[in-house]
Short mmCIF file of C-alpha atoms in Angstrom, two decimals:
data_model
loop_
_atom_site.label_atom_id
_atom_site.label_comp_id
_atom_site.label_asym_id
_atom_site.label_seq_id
_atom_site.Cartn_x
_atom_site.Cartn_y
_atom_site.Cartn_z
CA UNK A 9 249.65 -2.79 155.23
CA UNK A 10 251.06 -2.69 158.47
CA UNK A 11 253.41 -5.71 159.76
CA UNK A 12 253.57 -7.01 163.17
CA UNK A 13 256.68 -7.66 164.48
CA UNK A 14 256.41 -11.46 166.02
CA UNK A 15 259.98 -11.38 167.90
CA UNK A 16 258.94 -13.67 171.06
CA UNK A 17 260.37 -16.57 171.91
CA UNK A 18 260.19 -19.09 169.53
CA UNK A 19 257.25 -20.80 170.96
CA UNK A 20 255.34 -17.71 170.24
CA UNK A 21 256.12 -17.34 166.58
CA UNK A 22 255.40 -21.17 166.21
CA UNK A 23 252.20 -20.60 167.56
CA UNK A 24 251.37 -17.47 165.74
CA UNK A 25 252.17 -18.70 162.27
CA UNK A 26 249.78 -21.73 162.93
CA UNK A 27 247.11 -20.09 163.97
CA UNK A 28 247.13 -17.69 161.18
CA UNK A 29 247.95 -20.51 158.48
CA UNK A 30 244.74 -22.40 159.91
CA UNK A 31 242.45 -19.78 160.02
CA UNK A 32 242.56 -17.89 156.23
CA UNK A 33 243.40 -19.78 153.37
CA UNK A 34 245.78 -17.41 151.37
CA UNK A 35 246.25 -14.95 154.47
CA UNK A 36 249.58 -13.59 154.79
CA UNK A 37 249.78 -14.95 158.85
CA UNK A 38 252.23 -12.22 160.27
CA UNK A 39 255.55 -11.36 159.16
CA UNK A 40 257.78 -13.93 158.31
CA UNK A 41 258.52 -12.94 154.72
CA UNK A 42 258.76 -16.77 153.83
CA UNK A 43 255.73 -18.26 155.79
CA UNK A 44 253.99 -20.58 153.30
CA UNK A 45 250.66 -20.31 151.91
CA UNK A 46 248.17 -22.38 150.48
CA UNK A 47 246.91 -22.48 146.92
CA UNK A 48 243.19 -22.94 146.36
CA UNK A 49 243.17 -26.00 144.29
CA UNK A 50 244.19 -27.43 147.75
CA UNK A 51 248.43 -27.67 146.30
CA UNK A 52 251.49 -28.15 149.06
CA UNK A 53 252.32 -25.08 150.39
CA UNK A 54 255.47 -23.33 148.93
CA UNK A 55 257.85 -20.77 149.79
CA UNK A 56 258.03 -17.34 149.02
CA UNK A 57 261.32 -16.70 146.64
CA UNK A 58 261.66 -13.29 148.18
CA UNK A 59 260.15 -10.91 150.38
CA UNK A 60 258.84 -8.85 147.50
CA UNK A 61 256.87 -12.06 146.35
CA UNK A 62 255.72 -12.60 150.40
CA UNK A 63 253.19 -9.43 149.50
CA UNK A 64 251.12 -11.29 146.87
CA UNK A 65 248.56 -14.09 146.79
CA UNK A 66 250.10 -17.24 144.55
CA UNK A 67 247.28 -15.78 141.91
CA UNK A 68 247.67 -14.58 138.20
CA UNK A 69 247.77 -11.02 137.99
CA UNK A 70 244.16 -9.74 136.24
CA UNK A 71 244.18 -10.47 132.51
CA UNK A 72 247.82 -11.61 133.32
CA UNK A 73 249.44 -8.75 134.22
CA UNK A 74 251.72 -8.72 136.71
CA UNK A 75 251.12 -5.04 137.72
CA UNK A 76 247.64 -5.92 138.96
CA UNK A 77 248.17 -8.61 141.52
CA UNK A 78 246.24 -9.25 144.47
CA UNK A 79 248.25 -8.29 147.40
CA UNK A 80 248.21 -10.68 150.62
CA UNK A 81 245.88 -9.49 154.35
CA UNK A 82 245.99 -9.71 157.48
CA UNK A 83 242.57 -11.01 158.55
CA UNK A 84 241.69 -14.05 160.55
CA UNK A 85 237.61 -14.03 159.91
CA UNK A 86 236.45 -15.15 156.93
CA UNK A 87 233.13 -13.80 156.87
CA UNK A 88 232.40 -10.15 156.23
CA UNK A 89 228.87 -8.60 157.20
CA UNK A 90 226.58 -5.74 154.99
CA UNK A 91 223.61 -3.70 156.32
CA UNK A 92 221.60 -2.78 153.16
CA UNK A 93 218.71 -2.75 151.82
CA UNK A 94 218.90 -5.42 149.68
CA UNK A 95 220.91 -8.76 149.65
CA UNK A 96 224.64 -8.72 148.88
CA UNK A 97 224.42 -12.07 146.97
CA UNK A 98 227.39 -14.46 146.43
CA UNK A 99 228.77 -14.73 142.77
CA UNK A 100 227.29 -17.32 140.56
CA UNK A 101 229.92 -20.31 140.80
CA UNK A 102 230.66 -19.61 137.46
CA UNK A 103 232.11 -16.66 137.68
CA UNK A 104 235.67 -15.20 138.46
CA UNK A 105 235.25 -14.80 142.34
CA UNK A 106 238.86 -13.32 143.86
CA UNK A 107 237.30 -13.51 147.15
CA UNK A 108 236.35 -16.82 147.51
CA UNK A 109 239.07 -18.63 145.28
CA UNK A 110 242.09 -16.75 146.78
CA UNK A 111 240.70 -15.10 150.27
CA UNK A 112 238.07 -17.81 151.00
CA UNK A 113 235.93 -14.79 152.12
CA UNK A 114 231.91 -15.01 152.45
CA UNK A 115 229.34 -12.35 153.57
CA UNK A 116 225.90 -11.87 154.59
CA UNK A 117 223.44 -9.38 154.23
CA UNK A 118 221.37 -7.58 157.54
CA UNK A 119 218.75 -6.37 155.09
CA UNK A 120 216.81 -3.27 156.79
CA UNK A 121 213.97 -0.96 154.75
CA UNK A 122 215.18 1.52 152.46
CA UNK A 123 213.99 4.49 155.10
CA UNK A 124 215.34 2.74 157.98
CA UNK A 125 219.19 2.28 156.49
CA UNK A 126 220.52 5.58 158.36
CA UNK A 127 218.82 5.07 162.02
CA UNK A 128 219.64 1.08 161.65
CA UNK A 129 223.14 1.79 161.06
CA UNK A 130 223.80 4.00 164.07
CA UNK A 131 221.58 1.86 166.07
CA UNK A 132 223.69 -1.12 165.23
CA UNK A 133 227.13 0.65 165.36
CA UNK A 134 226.14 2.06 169.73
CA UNK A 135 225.78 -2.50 170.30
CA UNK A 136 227.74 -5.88 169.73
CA UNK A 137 226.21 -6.55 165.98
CA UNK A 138 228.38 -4.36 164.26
CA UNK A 139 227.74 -4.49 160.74
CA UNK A 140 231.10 -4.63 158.46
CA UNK A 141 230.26 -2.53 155.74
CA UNK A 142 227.09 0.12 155.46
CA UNK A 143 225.66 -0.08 151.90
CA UNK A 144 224.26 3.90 151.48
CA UNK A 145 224.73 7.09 149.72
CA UNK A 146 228.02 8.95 151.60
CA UNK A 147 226.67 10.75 154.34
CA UNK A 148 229.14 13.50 155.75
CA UNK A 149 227.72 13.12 159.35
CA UNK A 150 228.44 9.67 159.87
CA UNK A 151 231.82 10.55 159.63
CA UNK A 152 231.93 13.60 161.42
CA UNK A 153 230.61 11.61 164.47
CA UNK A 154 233.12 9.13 163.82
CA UNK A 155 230.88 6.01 162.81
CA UNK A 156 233.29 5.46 160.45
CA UNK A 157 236.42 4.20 159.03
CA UNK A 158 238.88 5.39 156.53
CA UNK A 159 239.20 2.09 153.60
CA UNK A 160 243.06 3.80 152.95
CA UNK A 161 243.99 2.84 156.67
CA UNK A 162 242.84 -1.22 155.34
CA UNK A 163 244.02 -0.61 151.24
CA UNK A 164 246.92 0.47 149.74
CA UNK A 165 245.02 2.56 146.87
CA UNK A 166 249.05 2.90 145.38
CA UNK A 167 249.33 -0.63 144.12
CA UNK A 168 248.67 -1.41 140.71
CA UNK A 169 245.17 -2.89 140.86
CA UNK A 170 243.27 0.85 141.78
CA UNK A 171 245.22 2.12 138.83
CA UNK A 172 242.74 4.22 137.03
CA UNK A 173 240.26 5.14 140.03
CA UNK A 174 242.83 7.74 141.24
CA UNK A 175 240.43 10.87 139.73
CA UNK A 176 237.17 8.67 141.12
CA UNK A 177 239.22 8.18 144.54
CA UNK A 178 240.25 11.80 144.93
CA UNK A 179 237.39 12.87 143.61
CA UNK A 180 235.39 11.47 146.71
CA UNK A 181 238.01 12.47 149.21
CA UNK A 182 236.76 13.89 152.53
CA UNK A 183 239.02 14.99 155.26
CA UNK A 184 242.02 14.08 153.18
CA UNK A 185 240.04 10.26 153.56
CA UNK A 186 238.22 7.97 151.66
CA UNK A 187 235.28 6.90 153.25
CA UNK A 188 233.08 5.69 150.31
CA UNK A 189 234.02 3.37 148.19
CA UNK A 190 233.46 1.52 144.67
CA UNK A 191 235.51 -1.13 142.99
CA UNK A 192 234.24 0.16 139.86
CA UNK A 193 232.54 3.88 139.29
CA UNK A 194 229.61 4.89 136.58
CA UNK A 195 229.66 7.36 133.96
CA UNK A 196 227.07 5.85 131.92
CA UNK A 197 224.07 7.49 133.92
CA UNK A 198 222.81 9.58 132.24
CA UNK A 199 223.96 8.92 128.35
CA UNK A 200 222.80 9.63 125.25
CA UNK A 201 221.52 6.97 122.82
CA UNK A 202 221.60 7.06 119.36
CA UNK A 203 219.61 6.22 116.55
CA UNK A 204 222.18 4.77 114.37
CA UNK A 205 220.08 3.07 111.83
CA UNK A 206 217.88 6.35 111.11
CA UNK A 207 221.01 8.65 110.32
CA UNK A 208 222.02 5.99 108.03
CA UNK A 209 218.38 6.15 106.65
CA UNK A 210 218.76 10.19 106.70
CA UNK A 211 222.25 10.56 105.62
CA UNK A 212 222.89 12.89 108.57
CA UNK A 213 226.78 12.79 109.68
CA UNK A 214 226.50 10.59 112.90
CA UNK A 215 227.40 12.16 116.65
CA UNK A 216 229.80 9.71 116.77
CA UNK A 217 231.81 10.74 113.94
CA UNK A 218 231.33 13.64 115.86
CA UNK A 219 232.30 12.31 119.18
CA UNK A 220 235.37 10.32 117.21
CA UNK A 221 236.82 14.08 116.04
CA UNK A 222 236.51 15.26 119.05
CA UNK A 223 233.65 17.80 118.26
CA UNK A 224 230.63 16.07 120.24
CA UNK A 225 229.66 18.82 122.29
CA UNK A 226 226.45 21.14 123.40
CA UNK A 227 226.75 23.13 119.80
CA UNK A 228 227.14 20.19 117.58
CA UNK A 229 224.21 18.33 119.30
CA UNK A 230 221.97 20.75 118.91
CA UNK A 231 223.19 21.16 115.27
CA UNK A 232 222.56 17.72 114.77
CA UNK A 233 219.40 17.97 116.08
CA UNK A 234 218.50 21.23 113.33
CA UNK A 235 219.52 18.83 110.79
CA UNK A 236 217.40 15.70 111.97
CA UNK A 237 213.78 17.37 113.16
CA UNK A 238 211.61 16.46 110.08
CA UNK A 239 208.01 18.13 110.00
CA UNK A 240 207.13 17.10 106.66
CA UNK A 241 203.77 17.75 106.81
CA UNK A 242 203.86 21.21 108.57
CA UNK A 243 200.88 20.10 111.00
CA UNK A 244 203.95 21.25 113.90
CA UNK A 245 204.06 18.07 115.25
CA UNK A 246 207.43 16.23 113.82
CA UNK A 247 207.38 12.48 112.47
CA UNK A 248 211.23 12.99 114.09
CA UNK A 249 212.69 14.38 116.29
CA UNK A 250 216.50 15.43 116.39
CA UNK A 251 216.67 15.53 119.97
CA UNK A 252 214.93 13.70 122.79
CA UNK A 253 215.41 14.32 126.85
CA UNK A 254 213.99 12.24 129.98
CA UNK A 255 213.03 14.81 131.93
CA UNK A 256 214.92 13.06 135.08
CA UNK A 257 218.39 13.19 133.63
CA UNK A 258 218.90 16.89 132.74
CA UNK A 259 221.41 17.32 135.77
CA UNK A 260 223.87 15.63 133.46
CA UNK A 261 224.27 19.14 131.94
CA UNK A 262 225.29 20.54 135.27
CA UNK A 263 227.98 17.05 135.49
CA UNK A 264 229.53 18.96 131.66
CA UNK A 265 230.47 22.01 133.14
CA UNK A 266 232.22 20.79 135.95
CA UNK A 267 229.92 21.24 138.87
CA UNK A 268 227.65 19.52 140.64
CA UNK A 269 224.78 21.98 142.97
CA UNK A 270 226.67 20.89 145.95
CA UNK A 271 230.33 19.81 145.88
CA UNK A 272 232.20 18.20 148.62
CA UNK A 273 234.97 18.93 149.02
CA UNK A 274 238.75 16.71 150.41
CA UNK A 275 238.96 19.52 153.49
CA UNK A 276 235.70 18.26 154.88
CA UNK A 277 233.60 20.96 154.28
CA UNK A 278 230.88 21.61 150.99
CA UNK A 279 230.29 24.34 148.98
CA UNK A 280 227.41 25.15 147.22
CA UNK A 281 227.39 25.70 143.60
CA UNK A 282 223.48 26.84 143.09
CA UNK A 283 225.20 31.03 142.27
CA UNK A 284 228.00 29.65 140.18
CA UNK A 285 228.25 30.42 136.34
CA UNK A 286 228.56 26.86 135.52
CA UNK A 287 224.84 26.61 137.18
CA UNK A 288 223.50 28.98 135.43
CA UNK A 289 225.25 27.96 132.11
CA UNK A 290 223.93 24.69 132.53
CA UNK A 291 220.23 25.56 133.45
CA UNK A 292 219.75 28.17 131.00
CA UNK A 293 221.43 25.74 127.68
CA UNK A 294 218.38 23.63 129.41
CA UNK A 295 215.91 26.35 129.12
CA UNK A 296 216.82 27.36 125.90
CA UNK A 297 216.33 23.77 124.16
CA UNK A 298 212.96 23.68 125.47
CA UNK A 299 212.16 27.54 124.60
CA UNK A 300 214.17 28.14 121.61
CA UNK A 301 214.42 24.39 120.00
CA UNK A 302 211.69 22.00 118.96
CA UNK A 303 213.02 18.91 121.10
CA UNK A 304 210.97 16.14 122.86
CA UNK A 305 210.65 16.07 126.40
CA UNK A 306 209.36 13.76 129.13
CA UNK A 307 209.96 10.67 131.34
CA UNK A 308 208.26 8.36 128.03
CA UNK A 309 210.86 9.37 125.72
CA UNK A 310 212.66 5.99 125.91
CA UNK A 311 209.34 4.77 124.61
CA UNK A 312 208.95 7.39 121.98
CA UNK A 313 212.94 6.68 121.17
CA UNK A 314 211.81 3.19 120.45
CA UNK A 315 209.31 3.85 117.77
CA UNK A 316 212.08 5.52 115.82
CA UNK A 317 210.61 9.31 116.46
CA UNK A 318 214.04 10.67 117.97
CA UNK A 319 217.14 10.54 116.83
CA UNK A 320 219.26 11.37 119.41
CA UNK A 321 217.89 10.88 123.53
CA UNK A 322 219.15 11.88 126.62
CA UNK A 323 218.26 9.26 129.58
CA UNK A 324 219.98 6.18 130.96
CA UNK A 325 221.50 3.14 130.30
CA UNK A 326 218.08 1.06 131.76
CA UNK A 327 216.72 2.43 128.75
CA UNK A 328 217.82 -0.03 127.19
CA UNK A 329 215.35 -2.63 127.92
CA UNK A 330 211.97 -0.30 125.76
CA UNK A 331 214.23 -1.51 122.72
CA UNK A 332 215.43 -4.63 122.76
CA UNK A 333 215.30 -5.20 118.93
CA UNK A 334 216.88 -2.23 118.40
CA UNK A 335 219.91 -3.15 120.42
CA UNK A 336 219.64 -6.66 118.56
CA UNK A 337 219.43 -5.71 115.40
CA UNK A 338 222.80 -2.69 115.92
CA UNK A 339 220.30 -0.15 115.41
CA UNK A 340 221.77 2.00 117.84
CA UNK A 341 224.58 3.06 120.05
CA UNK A 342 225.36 5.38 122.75
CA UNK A 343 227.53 8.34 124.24
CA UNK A 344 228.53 10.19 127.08
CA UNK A 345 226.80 13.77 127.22
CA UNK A 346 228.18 16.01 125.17
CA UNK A 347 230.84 18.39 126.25
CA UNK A 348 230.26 21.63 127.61
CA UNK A 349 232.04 23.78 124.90
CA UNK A 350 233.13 26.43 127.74
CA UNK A 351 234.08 24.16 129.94
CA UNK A 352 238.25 23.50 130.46
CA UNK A 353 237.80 19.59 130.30
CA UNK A 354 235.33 17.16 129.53
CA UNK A 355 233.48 16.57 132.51
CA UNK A 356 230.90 13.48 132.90
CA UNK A 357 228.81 12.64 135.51
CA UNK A 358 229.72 10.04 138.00
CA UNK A 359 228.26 7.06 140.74
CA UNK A 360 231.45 6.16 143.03
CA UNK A 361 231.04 5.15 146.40
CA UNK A 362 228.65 3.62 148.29
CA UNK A 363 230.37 1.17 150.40
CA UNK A 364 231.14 2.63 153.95
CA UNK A 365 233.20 0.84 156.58
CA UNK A 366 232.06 1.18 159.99
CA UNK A 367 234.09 2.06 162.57
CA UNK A 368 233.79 -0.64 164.91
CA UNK A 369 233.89 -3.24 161.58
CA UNK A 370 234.97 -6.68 163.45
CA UNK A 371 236.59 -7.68 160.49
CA UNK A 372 237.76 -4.30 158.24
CA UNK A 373 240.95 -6.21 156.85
CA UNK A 374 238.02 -9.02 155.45
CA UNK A 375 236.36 -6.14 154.23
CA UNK A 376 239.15 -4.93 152.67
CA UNK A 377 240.02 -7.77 151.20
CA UNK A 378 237.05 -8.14 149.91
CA UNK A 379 236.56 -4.93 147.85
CA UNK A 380 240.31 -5.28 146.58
CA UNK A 381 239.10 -8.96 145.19
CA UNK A 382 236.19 -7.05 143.50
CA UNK A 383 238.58 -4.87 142.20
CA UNK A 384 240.49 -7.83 140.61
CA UNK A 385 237.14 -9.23 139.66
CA UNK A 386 236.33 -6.19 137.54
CA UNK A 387 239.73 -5.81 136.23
CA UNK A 388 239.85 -9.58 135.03
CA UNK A 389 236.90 -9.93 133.56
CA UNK A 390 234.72 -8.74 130.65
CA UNK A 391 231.12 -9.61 129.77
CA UNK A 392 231.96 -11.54 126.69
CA UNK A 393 233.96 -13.54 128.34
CA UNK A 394 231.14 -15.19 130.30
CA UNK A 395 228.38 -15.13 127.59
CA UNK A 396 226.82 -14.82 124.22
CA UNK A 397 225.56 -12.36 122.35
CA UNK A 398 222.18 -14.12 122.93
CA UNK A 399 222.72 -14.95 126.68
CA UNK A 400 224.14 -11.29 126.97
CA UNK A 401 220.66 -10.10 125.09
CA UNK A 402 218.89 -12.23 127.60
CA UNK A 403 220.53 -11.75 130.80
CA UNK A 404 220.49 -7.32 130.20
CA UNK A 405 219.68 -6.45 127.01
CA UNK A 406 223.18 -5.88 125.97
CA UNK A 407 225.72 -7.06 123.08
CA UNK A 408 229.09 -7.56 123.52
CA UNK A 409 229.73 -4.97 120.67
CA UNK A 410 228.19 -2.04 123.20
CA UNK A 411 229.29 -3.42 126.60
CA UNK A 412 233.02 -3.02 124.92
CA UNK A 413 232.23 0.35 123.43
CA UNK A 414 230.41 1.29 126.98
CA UNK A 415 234.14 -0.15 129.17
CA UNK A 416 236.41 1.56 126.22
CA UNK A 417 234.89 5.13 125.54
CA UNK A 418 233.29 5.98 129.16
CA UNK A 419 236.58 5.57 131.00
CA UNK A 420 239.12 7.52 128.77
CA UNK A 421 241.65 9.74 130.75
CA UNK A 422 240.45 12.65 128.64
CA UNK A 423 236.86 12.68 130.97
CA UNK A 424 236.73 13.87 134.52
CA UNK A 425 234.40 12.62 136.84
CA UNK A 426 231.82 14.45 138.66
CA UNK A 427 230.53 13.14 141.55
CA UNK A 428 226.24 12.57 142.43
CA UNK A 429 225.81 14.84 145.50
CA UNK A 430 221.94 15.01 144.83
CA UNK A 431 221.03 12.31 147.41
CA UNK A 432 223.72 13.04 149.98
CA UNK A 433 222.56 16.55 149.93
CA UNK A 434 218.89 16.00 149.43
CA UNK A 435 218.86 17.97 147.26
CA UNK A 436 215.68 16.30 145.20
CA UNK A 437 213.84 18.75 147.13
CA UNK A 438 215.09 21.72 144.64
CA UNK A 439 214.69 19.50 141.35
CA UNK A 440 211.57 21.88 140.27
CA UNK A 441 212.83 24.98 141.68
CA UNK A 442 216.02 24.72 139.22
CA UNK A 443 214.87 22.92 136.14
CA UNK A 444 211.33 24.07 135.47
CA UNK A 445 210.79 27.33 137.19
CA UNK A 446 213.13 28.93 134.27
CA UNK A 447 211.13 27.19 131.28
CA UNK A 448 207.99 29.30 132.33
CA UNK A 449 210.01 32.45 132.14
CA UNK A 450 211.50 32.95 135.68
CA UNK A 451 215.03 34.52 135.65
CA UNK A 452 217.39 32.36 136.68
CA UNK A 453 219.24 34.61 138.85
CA UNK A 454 216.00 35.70 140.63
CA UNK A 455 215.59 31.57 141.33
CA UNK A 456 219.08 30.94 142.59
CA UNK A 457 219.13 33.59 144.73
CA UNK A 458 216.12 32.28 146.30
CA UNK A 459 217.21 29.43 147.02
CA UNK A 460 220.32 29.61 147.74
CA UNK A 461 220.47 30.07 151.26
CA UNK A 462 217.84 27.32 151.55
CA UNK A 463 220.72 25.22 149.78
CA UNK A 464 223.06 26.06 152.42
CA UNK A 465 220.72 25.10 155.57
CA UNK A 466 220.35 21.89 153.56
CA UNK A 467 224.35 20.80 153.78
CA UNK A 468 224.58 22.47 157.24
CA UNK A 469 221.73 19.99 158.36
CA UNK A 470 223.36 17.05 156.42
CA UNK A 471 227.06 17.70 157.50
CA UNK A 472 225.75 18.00 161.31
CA UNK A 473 223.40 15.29 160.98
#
């Protein structure tokens, strides 16, 4: 963060460090590298032993660890302001809350409809009601028209807290900037369930022995499928199948090889993927399943996964809530798509972003505070320390034993994240064009030709706004 120099007469500085001690609990109020602060529990205010210690809130680093402290800002209003389309709500007292404990930060919520987010923003950004923060999908043309702000001119993303976004946080780069922002990505969307209790039952090697050798990718699944489709009767129709999909989360084979249809890219332009092999290797491992392989397919298959008819499904991790006994009983687990086996890394599919700063914010320091106490949040806490297994099962249909396998196995350095253009890009508009038109026979090269110039009036439109 940048320091002001206070070198006035001493009147001044008197004056300065008052008004900043008085108007943020925990601020750091200017320079003075030994200006005291004030503890939350309401303590005397003590010195700083040294500058280095003058950077950091009088907090515990998260989980204890002094790498991961929460550094000291510059703000003077304690209130940050969203426009979304939903409320932001304040933590449940209960919880770890970095902002209020140590920042005594609070927010409110302009909530606007869904399809008014975009023209609300810009409406609000051209008055006096700024809002601080713009809860939306990135959109490249608000910040080509310079509604808004760069989060690394408010956060130092080099201290120890970010540690572990930096593929997330260059991955969302734009104009060497970061201008989305998450305290905490997802790789989890789309996943693939398992069946756990009916390979047992089948004697079928598990995908995650697989996935534990490091052998889970497209091949083996599909050879674990082979081995779990039962037909016993020979009527066609199997009493299992090895391999389920929701038809709404087969772009997470695109997120495997390493593209997305549209990429943007840190220079501030976008390229489009839709001619690229990875595409086509992607879409036509698709086609073939349905063509070639005798797999399930369609939006129910979370409800057909529940009756025990599919061993393996790919979908999300809302799923969850068509099988609650399942998940209570440890009847099944989950993974991150398989790997592409051509691909140089493993690649997943990934949610970061989100959070835009305006501007024009009145208070972007607040905000920036804000997210780096989410941070801290995230880092310092863990589901089971908060509740039960049964309040856990209540609350989201969720056991401790999977929310630690989901924070331990969908995070490992050895995955790369992808990032979910398909909204910035509208790209939803294509969705039948590239997954179904090659299942009834179409050549894929024939399709992407077609539409690929349509592709690239798409991102011209959404870069220029």
């Amino acid at each position: 963060m940048k320091k002001t120099l206070l070198s006035l007469v001493s009147l001044l500085l008197v004056l300065a460090m008052m008004f900043s001690f008085a108007a943020c609990t925990g601020n750091t109020a200017g320079d003075d590298e030994t200006t005291p602060t004030t503890a939350p529990s309401g303590d005397e205010p003590t010195k700083a032993e040294n500058p280095e210690d003058s950077k950091w809130i009088d907090a515990p680093g998260a989980n204890g660890d002094d790498n991961l402290r929460l550094p000291k800002f510059d703000f003077i209003d304690n209130k940050v302001t969203y426009l979304c389309h939903y409320d932001i709500e304040q933590p449940d007292i209960a919880r770890e809350n970095a902002a209020r404990d140590y920042y005594n930060l609070q927010w409110e919520t302009t909530i606007v409809a869904a399809s008014d987010r975009v023209t609300k923003f810009i409406a609000m950004t051209m008055g006096d009601d700024v809002p601080d923060v713009f809860i939306y999908a990135f959109m490249p043309s608000l910040v080509n028209k310079g509604y808004c702000a760069d989060w690394s001119d408010y956060i130092d993303f080099s201290i120890g807290l970010w540690a572990g976004l930096e593929n997330s946080l260059n991955a969302v780069k734009y104009k060497d900037g970061i201008y989305t922002l998450a305290t905490n990505p997802s790789r989890w969307d789309p996943m693939v369930w398992i069946n756990t209790a009916l390979f047992d039952e089948m004697g079928v090697k598990s995908p995650v022995e697989y996935y534990k050798e490091g052998n889970w990718t497209w091949d083996t699944m599909v050879e674990i499928h082979r081995q779990m489709l039962s037909d016993a009767d020979g009527d066609g129709v199997p009493e299992v199948y090895g391999l389920g999909i929701s038809g709404d989360a087969i772009n997470s084979f695109c997120y495997a090889t390493g593209k997305e249809i549209v990429t943007l890219n840190p220079d501030g332009t976008a390229t489009n993927n839709v001619l690229s092999e990875e595409i086509s290797r992607a879409v036509t491992f698709y086609a073939d399943l349905n063509n070639n392989e005798t797999i399930y397919n369609g939006n129910d298959a979370k409800e057909v996964f529940a009756t025990g008819k599919i061993a393996m499904m790919v979908g999300y991790l809302w799923f969850r809530t068509a099988f609650p006994t399942m998940i209570a009983n440890d009847d099944v687990t989950f993974l991150p798509v398989p790997r592409d086996p051509q691909a140089d890394k493993y690649y997943v599919g990934e949610n970061f972003g989100g959070s835009t700063l305006a501007a024009k914010a009145k208070n972007p320091i607040g905000a920036a505070a804000l997210y780096t106490a989410s941070r801290y949040d995230f880092l310092n806490e863990t589901e089971d320390d908060i509740y039960t297994d049964e309040e856990l099962m209540e609350k989201s249909n969720m056991t401790n034993k999977l929310q630690d396998w989901l924070d331990n196995e969908f995070y490992t350095a050895d995955k790369y994240p992808v990032i979910h253009t398909w909204e910035t890009f509208e790209l939803g508009q294509y969705w039948g064009d590239i997954w179904f038109r090659p299942l009834i026979g179409e050549p894929w090269s024939a399709v992407a030709e077609e539409i690929a110039p349509k592709i690239d009036e798409t991102i011209t439109k959404v870069m220029e706004g």
